[in-house]
Short mmCIF file of N, CA and C in Angstrom, two decimals:
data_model
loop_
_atom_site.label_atom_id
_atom_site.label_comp_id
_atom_site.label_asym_id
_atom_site.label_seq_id
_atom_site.Cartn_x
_atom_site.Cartn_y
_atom_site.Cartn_z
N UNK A 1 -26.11 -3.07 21.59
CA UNK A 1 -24.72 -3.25 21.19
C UNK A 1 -24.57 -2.89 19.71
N UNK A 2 -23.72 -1.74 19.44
CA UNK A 2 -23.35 -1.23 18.02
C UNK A 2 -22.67 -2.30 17.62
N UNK A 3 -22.30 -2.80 16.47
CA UNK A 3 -21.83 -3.52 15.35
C UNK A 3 -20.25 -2.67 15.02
N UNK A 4 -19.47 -3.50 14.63
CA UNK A 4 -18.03 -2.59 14.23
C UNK A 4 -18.43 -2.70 12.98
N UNK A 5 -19.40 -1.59 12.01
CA UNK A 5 -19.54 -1.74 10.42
C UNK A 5 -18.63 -1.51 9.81
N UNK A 6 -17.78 -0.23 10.38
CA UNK A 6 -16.68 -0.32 9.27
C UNK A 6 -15.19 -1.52 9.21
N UNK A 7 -15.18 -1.82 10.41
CA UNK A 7 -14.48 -2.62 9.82
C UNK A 7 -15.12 -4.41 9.22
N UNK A 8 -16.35 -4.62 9.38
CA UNK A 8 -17.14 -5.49 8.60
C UNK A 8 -17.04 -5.28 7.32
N UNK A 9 -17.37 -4.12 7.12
CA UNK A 9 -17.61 -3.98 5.52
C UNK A 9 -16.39 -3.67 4.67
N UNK A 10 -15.61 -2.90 5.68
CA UNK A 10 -14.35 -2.74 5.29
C UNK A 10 -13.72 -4.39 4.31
N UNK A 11 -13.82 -4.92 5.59
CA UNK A 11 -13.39 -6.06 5.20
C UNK A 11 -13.86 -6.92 4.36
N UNK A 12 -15.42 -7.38 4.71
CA UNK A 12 -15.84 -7.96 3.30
C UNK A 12 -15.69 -6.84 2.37
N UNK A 13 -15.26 -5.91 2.25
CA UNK A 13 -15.05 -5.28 0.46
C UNK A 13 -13.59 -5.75 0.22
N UNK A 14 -12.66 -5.52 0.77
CA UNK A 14 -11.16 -6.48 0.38
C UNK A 14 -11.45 -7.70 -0.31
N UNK A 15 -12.41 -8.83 1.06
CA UNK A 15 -12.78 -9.95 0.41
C UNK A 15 -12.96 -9.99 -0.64
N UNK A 16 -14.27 -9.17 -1.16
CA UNK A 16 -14.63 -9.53 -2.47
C UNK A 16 -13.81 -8.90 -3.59
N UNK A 17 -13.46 -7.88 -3.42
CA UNK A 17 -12.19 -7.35 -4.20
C UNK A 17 -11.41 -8.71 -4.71
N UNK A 18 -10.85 -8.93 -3.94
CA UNK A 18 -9.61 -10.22 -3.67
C UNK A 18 -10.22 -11.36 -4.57
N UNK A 19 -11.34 -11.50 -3.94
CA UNK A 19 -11.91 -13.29 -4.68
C UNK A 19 -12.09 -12.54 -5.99
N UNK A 20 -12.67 -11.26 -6.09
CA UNK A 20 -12.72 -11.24 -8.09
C UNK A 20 -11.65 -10.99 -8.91
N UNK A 21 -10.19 -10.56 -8.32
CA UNK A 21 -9.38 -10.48 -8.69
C UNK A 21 -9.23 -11.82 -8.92
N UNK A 22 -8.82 -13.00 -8.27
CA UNK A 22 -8.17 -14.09 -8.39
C UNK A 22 -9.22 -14.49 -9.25
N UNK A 23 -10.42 -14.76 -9.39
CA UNK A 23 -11.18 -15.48 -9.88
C UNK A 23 -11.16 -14.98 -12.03
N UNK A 24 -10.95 -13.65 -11.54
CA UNK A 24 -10.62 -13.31 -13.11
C UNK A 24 -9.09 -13.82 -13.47
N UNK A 25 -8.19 -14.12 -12.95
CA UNK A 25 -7.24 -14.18 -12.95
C UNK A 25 -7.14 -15.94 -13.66
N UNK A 26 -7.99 -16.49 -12.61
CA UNK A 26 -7.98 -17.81 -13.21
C UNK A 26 -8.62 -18.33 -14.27
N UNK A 27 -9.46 -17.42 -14.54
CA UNK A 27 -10.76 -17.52 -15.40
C UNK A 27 -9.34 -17.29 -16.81
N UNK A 28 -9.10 -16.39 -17.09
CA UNK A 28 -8.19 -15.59 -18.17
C UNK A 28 -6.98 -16.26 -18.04
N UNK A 29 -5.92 -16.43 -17.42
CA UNK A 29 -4.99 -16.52 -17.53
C UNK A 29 -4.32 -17.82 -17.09
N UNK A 30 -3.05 -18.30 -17.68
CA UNK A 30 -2.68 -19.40 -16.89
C UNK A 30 -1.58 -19.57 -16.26
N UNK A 31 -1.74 -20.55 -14.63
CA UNK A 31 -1.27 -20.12 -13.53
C UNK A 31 0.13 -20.87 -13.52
N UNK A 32 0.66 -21.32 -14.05
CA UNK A 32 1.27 -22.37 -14.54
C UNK A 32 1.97 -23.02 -12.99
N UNK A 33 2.89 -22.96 -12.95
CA UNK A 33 3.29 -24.19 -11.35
C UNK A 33 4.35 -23.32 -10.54
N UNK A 34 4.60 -23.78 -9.15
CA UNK A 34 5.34 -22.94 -8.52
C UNK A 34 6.98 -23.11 -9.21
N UNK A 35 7.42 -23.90 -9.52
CA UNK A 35 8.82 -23.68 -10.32
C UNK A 35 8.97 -23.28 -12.16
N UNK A 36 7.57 -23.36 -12.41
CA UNK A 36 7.05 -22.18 -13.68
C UNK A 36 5.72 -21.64 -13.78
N UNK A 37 5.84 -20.45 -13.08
CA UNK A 37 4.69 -19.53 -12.84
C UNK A 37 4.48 -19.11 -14.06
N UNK A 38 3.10 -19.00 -14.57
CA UNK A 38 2.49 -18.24 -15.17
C UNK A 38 1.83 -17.32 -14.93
N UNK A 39 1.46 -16.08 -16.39
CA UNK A 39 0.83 -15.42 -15.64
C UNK A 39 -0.09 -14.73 -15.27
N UNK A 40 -0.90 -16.18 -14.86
CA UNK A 40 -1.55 -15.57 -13.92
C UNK A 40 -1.48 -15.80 -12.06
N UNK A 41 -0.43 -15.87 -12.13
CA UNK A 41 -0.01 -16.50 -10.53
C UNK A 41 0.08 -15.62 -9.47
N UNK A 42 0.91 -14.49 -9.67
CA UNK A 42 0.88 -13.32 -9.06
C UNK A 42 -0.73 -12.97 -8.52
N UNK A 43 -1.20 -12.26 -9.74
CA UNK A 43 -2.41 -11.64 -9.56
C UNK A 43 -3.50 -12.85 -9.06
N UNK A 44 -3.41 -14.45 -9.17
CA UNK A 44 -4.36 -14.79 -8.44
C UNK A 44 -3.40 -15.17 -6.62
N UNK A 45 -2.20 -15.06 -6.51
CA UNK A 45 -1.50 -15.19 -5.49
C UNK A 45 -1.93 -13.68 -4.60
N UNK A 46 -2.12 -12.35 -5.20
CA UNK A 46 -2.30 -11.37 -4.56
C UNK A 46 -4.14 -11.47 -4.28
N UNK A 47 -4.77 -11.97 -4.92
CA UNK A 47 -6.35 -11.82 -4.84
C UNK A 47 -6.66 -12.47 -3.60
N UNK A 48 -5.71 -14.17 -3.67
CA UNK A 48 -6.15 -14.81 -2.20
C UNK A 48 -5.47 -14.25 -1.33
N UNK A 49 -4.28 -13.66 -1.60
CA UNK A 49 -3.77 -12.79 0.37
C UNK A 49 -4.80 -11.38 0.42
N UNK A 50 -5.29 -10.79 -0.63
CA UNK A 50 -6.20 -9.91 -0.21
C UNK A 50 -7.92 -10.29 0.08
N UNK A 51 -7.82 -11.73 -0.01
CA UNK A 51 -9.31 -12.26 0.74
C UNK A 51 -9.13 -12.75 1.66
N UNK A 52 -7.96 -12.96 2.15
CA UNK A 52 -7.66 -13.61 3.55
C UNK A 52 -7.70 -12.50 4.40
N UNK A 53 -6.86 -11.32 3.63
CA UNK A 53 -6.82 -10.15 4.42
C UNK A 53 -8.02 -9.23 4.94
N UNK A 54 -8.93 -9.60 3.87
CA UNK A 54 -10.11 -8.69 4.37
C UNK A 54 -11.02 -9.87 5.36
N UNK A 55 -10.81 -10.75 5.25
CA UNK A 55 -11.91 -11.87 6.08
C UNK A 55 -11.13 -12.37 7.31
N UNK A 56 -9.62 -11.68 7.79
CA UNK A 56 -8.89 -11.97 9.33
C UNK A 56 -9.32 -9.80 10.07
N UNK A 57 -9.85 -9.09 8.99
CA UNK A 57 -10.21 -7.97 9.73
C UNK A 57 -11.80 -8.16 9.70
N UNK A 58 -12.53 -8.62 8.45
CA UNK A 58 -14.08 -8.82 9.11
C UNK A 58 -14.71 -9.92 10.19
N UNK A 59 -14.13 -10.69 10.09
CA UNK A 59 -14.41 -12.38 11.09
C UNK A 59 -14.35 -11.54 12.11
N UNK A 60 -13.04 -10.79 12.68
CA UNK A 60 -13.52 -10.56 14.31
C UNK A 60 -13.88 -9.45 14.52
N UNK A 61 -14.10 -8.66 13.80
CA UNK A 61 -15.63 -7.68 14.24
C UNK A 61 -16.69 -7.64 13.89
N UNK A 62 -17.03 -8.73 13.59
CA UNK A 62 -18.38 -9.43 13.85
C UNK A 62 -18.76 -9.41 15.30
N UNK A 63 -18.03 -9.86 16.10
CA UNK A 63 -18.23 -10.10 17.73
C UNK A 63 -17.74 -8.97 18.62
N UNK A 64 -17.54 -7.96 17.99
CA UNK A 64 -16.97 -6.84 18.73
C UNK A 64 -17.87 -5.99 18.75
N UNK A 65 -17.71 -4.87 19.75
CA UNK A 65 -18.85 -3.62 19.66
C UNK A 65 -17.63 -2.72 19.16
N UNK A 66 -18.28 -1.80 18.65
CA UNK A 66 -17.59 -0.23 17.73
C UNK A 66 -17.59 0.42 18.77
N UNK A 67 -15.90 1.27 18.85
CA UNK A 67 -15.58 2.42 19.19
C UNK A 67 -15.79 3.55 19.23
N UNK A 68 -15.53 3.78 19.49
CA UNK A 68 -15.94 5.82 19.18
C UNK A 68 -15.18 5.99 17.79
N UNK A 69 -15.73 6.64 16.94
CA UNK A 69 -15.67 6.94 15.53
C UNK A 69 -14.07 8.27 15.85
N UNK A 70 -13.40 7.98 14.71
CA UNK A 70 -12.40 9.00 14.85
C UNK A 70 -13.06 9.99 14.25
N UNK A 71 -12.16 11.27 14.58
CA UNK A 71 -12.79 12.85 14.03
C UNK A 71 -12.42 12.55 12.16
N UNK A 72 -13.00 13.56 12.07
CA UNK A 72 -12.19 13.58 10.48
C UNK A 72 -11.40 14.71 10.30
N UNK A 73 -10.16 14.15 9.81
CA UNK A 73 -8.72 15.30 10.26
C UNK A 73 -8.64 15.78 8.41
N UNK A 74 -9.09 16.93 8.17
CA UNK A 74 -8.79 17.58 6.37
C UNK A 74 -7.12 17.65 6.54
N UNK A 75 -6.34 17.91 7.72
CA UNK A 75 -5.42 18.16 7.59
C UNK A 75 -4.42 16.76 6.95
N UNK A 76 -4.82 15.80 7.47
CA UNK A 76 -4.25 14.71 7.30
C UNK A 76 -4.43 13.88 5.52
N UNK A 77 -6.09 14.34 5.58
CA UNK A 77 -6.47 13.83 4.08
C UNK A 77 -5.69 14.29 3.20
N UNK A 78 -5.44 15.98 2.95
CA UNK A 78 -4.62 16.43 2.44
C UNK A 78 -2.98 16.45 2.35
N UNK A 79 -2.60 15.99 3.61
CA UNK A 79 -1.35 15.54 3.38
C UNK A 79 -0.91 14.22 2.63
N UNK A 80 -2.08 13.00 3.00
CA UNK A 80 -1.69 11.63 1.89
C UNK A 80 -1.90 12.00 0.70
N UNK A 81 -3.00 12.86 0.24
CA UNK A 81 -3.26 13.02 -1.51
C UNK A 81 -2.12 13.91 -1.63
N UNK A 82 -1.80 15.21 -1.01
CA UNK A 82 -0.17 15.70 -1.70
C UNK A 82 0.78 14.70 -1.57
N UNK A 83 0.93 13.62 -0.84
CA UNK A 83 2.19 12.83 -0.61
C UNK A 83 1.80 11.88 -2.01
N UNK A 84 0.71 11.22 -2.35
CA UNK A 84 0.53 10.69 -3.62
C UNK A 84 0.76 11.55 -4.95
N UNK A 85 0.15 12.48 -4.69
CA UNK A 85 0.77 13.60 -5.69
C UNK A 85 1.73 13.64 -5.80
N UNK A 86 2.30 14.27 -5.03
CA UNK A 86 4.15 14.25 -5.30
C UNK A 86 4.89 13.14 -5.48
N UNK A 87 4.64 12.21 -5.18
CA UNK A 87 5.06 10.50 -5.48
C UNK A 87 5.11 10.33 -7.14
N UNK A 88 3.96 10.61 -7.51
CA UNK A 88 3.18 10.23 -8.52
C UNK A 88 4.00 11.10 -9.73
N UNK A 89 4.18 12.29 -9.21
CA UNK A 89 5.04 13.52 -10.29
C UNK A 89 6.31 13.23 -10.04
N UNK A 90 6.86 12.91 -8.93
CA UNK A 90 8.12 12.51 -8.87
C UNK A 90 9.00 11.72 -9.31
N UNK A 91 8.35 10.60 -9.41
CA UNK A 91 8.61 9.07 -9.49
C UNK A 91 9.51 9.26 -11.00
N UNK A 92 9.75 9.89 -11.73
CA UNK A 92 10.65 9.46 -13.02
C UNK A 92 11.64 10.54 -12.76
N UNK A 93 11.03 11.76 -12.59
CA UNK A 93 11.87 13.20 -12.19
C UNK A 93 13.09 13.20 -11.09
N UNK A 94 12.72 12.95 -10.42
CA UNK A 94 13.55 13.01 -8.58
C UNK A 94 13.69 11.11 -8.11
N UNK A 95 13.42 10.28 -9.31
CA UNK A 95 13.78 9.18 -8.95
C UNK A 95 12.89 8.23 -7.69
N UNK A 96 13.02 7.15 -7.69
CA UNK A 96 12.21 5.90 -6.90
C UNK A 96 12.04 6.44 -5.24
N UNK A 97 14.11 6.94 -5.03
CA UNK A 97 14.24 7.73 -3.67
C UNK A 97 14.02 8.57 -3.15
N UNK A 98 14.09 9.23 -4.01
CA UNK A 98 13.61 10.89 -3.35
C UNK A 98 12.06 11.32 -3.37
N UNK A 99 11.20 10.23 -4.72
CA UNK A 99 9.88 10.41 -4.46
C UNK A 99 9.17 9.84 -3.20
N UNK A 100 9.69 8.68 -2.92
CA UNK A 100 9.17 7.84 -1.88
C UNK A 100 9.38 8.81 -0.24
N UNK A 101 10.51 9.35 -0.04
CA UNK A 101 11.28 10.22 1.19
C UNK A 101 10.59 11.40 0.79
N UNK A 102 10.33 12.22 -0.10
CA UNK A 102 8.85 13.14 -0.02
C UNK A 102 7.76 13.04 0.37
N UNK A 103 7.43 11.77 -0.58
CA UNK A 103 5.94 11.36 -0.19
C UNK A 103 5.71 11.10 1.35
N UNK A 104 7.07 10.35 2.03
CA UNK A 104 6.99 9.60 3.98
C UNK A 104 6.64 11.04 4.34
N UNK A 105 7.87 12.14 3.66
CA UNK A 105 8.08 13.18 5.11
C UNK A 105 6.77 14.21 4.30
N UNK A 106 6.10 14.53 3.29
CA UNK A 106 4.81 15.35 3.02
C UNK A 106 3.68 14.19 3.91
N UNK A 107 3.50 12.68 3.93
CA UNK A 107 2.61 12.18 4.73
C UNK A 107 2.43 12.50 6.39
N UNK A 108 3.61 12.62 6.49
CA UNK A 108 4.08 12.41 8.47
C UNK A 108 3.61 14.45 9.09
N UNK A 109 3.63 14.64 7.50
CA UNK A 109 3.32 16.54 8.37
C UNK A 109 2.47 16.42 9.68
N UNK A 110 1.34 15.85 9.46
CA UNK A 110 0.10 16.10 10.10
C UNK A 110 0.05 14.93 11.46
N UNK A 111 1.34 14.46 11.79
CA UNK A 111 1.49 13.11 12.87
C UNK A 111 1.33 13.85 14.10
N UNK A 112 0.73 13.39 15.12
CA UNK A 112 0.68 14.00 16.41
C UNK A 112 2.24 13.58 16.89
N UNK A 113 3.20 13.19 16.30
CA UNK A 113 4.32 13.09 17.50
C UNK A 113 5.45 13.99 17.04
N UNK A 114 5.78 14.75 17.41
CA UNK A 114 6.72 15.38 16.74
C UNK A 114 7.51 15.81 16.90
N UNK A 115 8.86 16.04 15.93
CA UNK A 115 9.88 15.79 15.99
C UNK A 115 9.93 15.14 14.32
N UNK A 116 11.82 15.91 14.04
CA UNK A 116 12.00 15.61 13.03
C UNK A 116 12.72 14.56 12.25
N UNK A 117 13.26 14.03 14.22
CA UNK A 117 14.57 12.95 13.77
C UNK A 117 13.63 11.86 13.21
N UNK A 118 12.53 11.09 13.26
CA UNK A 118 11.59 10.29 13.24
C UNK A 118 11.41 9.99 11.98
N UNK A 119 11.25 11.42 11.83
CA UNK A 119 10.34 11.36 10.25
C UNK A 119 11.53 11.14 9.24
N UNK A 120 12.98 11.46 9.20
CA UNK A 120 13.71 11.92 8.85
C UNK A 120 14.23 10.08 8.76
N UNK A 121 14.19 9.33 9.59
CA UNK A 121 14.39 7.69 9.96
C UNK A 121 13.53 6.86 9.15
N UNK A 122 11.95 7.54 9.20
CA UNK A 122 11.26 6.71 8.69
C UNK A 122 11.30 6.89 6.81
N UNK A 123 11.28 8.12 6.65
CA UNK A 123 11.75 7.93 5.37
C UNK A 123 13.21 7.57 4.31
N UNK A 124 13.98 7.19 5.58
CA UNK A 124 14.89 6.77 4.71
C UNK A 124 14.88 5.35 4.71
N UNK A 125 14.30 4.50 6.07
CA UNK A 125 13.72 3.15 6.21
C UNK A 125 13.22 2.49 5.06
N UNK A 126 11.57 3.92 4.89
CA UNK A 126 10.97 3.36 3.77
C UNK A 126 11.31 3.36 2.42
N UNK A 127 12.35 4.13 2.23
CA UNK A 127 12.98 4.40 0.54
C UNK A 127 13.78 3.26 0.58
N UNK A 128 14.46 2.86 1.32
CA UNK A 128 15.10 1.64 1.77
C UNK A 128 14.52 0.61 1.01
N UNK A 129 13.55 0.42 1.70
CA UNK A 129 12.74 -0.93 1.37
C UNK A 129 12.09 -0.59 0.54
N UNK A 130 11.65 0.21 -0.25
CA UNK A 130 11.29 -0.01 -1.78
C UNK A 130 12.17 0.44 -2.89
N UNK A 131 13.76 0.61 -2.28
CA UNK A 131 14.55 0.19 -3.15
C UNK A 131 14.60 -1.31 -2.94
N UNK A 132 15.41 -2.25 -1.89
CA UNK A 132 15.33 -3.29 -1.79
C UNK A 132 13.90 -4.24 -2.66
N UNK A 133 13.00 -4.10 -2.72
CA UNK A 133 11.47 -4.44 -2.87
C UNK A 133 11.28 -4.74 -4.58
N UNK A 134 11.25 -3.06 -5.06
CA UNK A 134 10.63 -2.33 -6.42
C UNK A 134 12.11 -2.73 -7.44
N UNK A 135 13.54 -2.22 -6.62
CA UNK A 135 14.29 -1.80 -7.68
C UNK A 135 15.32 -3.38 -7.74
N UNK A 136 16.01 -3.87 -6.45
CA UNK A 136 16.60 -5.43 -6.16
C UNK A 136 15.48 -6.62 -6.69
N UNK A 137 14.53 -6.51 -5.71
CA UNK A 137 13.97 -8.02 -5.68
C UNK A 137 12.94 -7.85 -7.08
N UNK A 138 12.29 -7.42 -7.37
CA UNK A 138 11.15 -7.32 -8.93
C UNK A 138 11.92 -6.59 -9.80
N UNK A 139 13.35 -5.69 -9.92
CA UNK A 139 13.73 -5.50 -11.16
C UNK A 139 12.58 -4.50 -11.83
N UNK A 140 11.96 -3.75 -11.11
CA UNK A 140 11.47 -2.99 -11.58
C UNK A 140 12.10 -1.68 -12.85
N UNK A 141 11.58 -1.13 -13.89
CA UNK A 141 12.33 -0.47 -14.43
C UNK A 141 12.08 1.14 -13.98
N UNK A 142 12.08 1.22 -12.83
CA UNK A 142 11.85 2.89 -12.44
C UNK A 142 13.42 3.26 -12.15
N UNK A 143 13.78 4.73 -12.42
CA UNK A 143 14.89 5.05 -11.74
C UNK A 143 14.79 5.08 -10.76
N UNK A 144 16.00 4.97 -9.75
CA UNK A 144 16.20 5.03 -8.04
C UNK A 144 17.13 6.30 -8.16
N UNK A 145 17.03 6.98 -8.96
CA UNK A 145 17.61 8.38 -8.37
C UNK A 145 17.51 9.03 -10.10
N UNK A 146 17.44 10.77 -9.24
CA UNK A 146 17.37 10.88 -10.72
C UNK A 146 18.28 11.35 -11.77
N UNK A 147 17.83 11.77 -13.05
CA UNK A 147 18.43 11.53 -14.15
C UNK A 147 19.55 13.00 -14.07
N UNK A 148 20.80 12.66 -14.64
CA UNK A 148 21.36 14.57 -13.94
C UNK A 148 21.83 14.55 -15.79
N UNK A 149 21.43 13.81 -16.81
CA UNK A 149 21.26 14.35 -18.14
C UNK A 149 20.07 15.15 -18.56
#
C-alpha cells in the first residue's frame, strides 16, 4: 500500500509554515484582545487557520492509499505564472478589476471545459469578491479601476 506523500507532506509543510508564522508573531508582536487587536493578531490568527489547514489535509492521508499521479500539464503551469504576471503588472495600471478578470480569464485558458460564457462568469464573480474583500471590507489602498489621468 502506497502512502498519499504528497498530500502528507503537502500538508505538514502548511503546518509548519503556519505554527512558525504564528509563533513569530507571538514571539514579536502584541496580540492585544478581540475588541482591541493588536498587531500581531491577524498574522498569528492566519498562522493557526494555516496549521489547521495543513493538518485537516495531512491527518487523513495518512490512512489513505495514493492515486494515480496527475500528468504534468506545461500548458497550464504557464498559464498561472502569465495570469500572476499579468496580475502583478496590472494591479496599479488596469486597476484591482481588470487585473484580477485577466489574471481568471489568462488562468482558465488551459481548463478542459470549454466555453466562454463560464470563464467570462467566473471572472467577473471573482473581481467581485476581491472588490468586496481587498477594496470594501480591508480598505485596501489599491485602485479598483484604472487611472484615465
Amino acid at each position: 500500500m502506497q502512502k498519499d506523500w504528497p498530500d502528507i507532506l503537502g500538508g505538514l509543510t502548511l503546518a509548519a509554515l503556519g505554527a512558525a508564522a504564528a509563533g513569530w508573531a507571538l514571539a514579536h508582536y502584541d496580540i492585544g484582545s478581540l475588541r482591541r487587536m493588536g498587531p500581531g493578531f491577524f498574522p498569528v490568527a492566519l498562522g493557526t487557520l494555516l496549521t489547521g489547514l495543513g493538518l485537516a489535509i495531512a491527518l487523513p492521508a495518512l490512512g489513505r492509499q495514493a492515486g494515480p499521479r496527475p500528468g504534468f500539464e506545461p500548458c497550464a503551469v504557464l498559464a498561472v505564472l502569465a495570469a500572476i504576471l499579468v496580475f502583478g503588472l496590472g494591479l496599479f495600471r488596469i486597476g484591482l478589476v481588470g487585473a484580477t478578470a485577466a489574471a481568471v480569464l489568462i488562468a482558465t485558458l488551459p481548463a478542459p471545459h470549454p466555453g466562454r460564457v463560464w470563464r467570462l462568469v467566473l471572472a467577473l464573480a471573482i473581481s467581485a469578491l476581491t472588490v468586496l474583500v481587498f477594496g470594501l471590507g480591508l480598505r485596501m489602498n489599491i485602485p479598483l479601476w484604472p487611472r484615465l489621468s
